[in-house]
Coordinates of C-alpha atoms and ligand atoms in Angstrom, one line a residue:
X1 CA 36.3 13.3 -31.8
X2 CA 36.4 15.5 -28.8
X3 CA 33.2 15.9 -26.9
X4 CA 31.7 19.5 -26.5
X5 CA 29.1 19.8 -23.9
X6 CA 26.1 22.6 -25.5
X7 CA 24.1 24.2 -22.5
X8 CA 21.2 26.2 -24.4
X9 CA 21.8 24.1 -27.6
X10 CA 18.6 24.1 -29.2
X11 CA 18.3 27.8 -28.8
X12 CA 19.0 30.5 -31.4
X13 CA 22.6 30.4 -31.1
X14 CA 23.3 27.7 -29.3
X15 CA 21.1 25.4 -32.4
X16 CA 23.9 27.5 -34.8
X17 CA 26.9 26.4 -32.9
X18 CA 25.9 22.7 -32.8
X19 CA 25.9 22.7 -36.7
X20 CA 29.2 24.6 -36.6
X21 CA 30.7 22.2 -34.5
X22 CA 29.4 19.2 -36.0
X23 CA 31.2 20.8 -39.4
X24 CA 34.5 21.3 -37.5
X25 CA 34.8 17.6 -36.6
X26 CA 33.4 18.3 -32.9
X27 CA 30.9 16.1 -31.3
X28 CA 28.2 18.0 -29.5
X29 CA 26.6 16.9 -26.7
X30 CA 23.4 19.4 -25.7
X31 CA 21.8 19.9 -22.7
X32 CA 18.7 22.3 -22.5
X33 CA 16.0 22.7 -20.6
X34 CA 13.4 23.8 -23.4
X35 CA 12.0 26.5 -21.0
X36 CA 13.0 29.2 -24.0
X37 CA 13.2 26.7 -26.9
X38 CA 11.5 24.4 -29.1
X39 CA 12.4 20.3 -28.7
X40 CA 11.3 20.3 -32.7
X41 CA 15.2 22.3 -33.1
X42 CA 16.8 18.8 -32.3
X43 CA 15.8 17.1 -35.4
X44 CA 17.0 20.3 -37.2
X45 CA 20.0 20.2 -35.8
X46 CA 20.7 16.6 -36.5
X47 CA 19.5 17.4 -40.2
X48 CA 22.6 20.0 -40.6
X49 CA 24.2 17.8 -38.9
X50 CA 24.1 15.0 -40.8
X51 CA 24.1 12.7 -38.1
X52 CA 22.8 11.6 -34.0
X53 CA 23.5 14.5 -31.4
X54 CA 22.4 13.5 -28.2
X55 CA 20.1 16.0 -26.7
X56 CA 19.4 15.7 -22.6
X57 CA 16.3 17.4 -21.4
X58 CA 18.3 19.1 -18.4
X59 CA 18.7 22.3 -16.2
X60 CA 22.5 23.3 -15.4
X61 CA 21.0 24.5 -11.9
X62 CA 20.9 20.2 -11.4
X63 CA 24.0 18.7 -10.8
X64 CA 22.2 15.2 -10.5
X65 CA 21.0 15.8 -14.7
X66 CA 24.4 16.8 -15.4
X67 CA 26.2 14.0 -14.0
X68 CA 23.7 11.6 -15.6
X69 CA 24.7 13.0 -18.8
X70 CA 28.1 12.9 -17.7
X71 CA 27.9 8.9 -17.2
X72 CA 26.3 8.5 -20.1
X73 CA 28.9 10.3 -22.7
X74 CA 31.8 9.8 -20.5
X75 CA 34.5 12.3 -20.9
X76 CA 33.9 16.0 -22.2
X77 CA 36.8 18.0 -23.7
X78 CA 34.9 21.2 -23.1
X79 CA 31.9 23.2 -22.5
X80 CA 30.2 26.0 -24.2
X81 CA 27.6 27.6 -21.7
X82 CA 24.6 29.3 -23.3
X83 CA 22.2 28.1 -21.3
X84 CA 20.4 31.7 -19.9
X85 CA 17.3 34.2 -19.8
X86 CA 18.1 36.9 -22.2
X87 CA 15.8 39.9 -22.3
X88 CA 16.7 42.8 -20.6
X89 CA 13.2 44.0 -20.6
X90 CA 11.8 40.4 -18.6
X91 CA 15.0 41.0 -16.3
X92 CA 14.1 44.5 -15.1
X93 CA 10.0 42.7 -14.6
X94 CA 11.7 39.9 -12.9
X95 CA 15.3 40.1 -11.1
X96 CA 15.2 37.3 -8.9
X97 CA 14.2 34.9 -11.7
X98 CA 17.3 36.0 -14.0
X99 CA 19.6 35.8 -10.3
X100 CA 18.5 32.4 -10.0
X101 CA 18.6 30.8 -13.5
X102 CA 21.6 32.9 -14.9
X103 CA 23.9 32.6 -12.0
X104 CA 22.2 29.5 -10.7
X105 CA 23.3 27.4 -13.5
X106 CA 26.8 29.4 -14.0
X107 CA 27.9 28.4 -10.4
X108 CA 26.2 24.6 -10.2
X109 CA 28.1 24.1 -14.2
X110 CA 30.9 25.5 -12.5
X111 CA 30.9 23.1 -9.8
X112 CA 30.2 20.4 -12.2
X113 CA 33.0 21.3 -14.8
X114 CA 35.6 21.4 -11.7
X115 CA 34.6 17.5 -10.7
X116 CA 34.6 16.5 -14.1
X117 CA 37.8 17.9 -14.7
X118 CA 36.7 19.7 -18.4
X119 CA 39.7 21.6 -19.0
X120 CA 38.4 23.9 -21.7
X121 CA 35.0 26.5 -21.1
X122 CA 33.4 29.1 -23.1
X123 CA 31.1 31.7 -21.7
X124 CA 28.4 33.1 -23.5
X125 CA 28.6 37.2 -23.0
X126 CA 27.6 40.2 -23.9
X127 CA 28.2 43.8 -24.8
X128 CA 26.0 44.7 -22.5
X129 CA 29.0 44.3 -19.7
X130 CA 30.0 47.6 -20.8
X131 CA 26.9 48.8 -19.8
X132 CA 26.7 52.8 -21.2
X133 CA 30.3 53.4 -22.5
X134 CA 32.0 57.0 -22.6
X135 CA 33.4 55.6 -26.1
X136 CA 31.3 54.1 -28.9
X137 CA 33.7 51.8 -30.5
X138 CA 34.5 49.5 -27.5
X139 CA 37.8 47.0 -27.0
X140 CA 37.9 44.7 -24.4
X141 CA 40.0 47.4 -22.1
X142 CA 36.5 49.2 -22.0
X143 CA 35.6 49.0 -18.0
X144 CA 32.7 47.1 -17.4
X145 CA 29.9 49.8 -16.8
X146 CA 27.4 49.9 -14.2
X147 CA 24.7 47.1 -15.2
X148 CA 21.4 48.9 -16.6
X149 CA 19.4 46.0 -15.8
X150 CA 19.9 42.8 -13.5
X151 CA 20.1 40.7 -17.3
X152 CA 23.9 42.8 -17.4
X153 CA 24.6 42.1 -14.0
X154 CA 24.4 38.4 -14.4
X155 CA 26.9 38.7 -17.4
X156 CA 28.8 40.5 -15.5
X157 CA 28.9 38.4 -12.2
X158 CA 29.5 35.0 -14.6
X159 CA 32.5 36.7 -16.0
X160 CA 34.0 37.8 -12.8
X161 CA 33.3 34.0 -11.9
X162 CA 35.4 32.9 -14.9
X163 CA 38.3 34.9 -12.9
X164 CA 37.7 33.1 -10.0
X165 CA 37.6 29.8 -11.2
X166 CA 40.7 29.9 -13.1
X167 CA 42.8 31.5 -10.3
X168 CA 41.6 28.5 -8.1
X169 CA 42.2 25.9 -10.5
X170 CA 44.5 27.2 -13.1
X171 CA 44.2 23.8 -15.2
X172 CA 40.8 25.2 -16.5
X173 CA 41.3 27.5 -19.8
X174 CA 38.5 30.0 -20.3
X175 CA 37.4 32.2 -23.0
X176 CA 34.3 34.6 -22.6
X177 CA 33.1 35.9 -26.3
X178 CA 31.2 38.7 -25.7
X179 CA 28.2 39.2 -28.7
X180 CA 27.3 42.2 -29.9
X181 CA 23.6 41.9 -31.6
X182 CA 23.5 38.5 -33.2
X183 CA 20.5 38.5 -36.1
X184 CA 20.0 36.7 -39.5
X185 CA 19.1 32.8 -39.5
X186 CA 21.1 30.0 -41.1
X187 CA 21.1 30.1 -44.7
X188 CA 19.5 26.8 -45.3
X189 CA 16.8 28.4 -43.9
X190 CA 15.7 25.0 -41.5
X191 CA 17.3 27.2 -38.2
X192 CA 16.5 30.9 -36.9
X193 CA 15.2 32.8 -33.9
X194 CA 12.2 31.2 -32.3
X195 CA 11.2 34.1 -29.5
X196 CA 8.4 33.0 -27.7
X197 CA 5.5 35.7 -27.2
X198 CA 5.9 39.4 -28.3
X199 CA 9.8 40.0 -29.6
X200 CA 11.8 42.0 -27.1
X201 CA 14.3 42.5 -29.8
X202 CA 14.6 44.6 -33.0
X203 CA 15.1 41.9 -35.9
X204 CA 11.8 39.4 -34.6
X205 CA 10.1 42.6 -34.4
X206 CA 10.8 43.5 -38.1
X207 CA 10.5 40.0 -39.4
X208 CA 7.0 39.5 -37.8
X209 CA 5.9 42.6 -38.8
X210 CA 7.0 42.0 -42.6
X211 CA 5.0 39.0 -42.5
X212 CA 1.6 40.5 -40.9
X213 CA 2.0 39.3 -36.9
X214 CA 2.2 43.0 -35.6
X215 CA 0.7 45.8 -37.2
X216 CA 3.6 48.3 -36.8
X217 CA 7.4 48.1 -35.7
X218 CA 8.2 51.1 -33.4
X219 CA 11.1 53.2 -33.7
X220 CA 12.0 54.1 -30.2
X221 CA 13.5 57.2 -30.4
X222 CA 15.1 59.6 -33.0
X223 CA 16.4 62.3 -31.0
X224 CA 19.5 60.1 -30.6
X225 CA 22.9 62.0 -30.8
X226 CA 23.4 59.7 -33.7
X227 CA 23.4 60.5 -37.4
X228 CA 19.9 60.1 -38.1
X229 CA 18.7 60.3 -34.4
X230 CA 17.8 56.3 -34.2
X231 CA 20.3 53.9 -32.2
X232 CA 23.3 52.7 -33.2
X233 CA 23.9 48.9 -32.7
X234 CA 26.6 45.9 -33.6
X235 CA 24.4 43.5 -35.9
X236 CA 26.1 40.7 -36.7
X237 CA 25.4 37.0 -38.4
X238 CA 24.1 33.9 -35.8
X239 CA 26.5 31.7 -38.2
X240 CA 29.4 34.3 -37.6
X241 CA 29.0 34.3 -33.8
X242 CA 28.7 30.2 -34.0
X243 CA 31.9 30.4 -36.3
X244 CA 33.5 32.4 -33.3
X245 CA 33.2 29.6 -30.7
X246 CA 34.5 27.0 -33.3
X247 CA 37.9 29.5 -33.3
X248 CA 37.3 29.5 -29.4
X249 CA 37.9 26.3 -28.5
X250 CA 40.5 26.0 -31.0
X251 CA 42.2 29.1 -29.3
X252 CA 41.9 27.0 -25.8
X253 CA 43.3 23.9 -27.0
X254 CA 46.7 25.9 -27.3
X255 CA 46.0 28.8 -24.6
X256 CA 48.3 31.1 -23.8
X257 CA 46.7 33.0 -21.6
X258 CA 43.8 32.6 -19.9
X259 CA 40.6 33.5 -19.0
X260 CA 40.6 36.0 -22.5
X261 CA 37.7 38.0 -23.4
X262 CA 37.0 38.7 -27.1
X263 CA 34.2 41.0 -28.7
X264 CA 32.0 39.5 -31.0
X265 CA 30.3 41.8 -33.8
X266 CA 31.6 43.4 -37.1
X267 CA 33.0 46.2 -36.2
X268 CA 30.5 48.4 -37.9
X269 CA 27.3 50.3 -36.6
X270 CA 24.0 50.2 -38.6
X271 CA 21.1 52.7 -36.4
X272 CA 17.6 51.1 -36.3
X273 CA 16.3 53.5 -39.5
X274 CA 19.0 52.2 -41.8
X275 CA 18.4 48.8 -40.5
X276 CA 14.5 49.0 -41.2
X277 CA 15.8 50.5 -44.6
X278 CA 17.6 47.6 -45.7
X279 CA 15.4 44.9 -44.7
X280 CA 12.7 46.1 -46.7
X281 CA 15.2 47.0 -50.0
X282 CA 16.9 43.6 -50.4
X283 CA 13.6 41.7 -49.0
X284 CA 11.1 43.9 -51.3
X285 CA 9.4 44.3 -48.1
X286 CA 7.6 47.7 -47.1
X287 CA 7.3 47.7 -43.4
X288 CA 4.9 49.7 -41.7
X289 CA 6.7 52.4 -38.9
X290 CA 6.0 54.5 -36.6
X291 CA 8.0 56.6 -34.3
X292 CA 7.8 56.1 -30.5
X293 CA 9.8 57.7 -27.3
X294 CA 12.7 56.2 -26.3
X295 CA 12.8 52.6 -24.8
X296 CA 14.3 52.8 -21.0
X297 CA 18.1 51.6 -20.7
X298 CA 19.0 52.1 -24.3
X299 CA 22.3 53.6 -24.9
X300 CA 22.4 55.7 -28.0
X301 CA 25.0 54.0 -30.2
X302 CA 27.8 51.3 -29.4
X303 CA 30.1 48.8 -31.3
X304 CA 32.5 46.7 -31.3
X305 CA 36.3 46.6 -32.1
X306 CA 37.3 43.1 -33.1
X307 CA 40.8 43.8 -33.7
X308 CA 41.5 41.2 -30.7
X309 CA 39.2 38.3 -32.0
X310 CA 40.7 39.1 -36.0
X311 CA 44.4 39.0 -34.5
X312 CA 44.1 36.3 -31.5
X313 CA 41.2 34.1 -32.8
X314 CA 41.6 34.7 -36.4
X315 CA 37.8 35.4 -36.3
X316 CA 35.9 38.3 -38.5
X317 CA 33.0 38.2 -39.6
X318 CA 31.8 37.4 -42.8
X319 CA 28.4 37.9 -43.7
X320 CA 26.7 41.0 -44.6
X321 CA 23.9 42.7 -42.8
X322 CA 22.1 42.6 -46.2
X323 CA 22.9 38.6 -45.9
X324 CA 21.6 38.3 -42.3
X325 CA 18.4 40.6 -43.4
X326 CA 17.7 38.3 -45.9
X327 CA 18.2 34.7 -44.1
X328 CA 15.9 36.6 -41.4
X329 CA 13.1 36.9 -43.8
X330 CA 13.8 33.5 -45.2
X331 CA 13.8 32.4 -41.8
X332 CA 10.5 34.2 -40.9
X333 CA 8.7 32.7 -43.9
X334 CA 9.4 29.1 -43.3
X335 CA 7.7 29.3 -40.1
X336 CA 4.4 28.6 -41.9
X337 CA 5.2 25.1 -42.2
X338 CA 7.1 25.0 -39.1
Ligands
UFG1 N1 14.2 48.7 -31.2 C1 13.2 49.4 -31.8 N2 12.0 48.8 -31.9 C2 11.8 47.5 -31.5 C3 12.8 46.8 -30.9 C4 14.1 47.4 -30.8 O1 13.4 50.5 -32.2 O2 10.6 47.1 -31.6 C5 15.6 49.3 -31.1 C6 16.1 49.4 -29.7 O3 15.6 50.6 -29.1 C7 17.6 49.4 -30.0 C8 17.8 48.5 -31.2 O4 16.5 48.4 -31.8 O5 18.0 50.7 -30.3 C9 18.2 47.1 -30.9 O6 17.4 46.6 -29.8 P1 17.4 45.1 -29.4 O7 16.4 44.9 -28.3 O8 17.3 44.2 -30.6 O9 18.9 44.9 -28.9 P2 19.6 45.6 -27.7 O10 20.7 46.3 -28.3 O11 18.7 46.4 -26.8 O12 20.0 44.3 -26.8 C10 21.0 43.5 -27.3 C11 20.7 42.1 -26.8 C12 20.9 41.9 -25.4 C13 22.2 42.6 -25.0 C14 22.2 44.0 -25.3 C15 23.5 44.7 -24.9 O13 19.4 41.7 -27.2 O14 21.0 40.6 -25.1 O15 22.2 44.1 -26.7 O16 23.3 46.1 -25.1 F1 22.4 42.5 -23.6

């Protein structure tokens, strides 16, 4: 069974990919720090599982905790690297932090996965590379844009590394997947987001509101050159971007050119309104709204085109936005008991 080292495992994506793998005959090996996520995801994991996954309490900015993993699994056929700070908002409060963490443990995993000789890596992206596009619909040709917010220039810098690395050792295969706005929760309902604090994002936001945490979700802006004035966004399924991964690696085993950047979403742009819209008709929600001004470094509408993952990874996606709406709100009202 080949060995997959997780960084960020027990976080919201990283928790889906470990049950993804697991299903795909992969053996997951996390490593996580639990600065952004909860140690209770583990069992959860190992639930959906349906069997052990080690989890190591360690930061990919320490070689010393990597190698210690290292010499306790022995070989690893690959690595998929989540482990980051995501908010663009905490980035803008606090640059030096996301420098350190998000490149940190790019370069020190780097370093590790070149001693260890892992042949395969996967780099957790993002659309946000593209920064504020002249097109809407974005390929992977798009230029990278200038970075709105040192959060983007960290995924920018990691997959300019990914060039690098490859050029100076050209046995290493690397695929960076680029997500568009993962949402929705996995439909057993025992994983979801977890954010800690007041949600940056839109979907937390919603759900939390739906369930009586915030008084109001804010709609920031509607003078958007968009259809009805609110941003346009990618929203696509947590299990569909975990799927995405599964089709990564498989892709690397057999690579024919590398490293390959793919955009992950559907395709399709939903604006905040409609979102709000269907979450509340196929939850039988009413959400309280109101309207504020736009939010700083929002672009007014983007999305992807997946024609690249659908023909080279033989990756769409397949769940709805009404599905990911609803495993969101099944999601959120779990986490009574939780
Ligand atoms: N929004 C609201 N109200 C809220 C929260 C969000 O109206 O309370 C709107 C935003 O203005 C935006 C849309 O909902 O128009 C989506 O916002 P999110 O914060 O959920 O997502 P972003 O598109 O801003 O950010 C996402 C990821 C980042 C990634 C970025 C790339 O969260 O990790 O896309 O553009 F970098």
């Amino acid at each position: 069974m080949k060995k997959i080292l997780l960084t960020g495992g027990t976080g919201y994506i990283g928790s889906h990919i470990a049950v993804a793998l697991a299903r795909e005959g992969y053996s997951p090996v996390i490593a996580d720090n639990f600065s952004r996520s909860d140690r209770r995801i583990a069992e959860r994991i190992r639930e959906l599982c349906g069997r052990a996954v080690p989890v190591y309490e360690a930061d990919c900015r320490d070689i010393n905790a990597l190698r210690n993993l290292r010499d306790r699994e022995g070989h690893l056929d690959g690595v998929i690297h989540l482990a980051a700070f995501k908010s663009v908002g905490e980035s803008v409060r606090k640059p030096a932090a996301y420098f350190d963490n998000n490149i940190g443990s790019m370069s020190v995993l780097s370093a590790f996965i070149k001693e260890s000789k892992i042949p395969h890596f996967v780099f957790s992206s993002s659309c946000t590379v593209y920064g504020s596009p002249e097109v809407r619909e974005v390929t992977e040709e798009t230029p990278f844009g200038k970075a709105f917010s040192p959060y983007g220039y960290t995924k920018q810098a990691c997959e300019r590394l990914t060039h690098d690395l490859v050029r100076a050792e050209p046995w290493l295969k690397v695929v960076s997947l680029r997500y568009f706005n993962p949402i929705g929760a996995h439909p057993s309902g025992r994983l979801g987001e977890l954010p800690g604090g007041i949600p940056d994002n839109l979907l937390p936001y919603i759900t939390q509101t739906a369930v009586g945490e915030r008084e109001a979700l804010t709609v920031f802006g509607e003078d958007y050159d968009t259809p009805d004035g609110s941003c346009v966004r990618d929203y696509v399924h947590v299990c569909d971007v975990a799927e995405a991964h599964v089709r990564a690696l498989a892709y690397l085993a057999d690579a024919e050119h590398s490293p390959e950047v793919f955009n992950i979403g559907t395709g399709k742009g939903h604006s905040v309104k409609e979102i709000i819209d269907i979450f509340s008709r196929v939850n039988g929600v009413p959400l309280k709204v109101i309207h504020g001004p736009r939010r700083p470094g929002d672009v007014d509408a983007i999305y992807a085109n997946v024609d690249k993952a659908t023909e080279v990874l033989d990756w769409k996606s397949t769940y709805t936005v009404e599905d990911a709406l609803k495993h969101a709100w099944e999601w959120q009202k779990s986490l009574v008991n939780f």
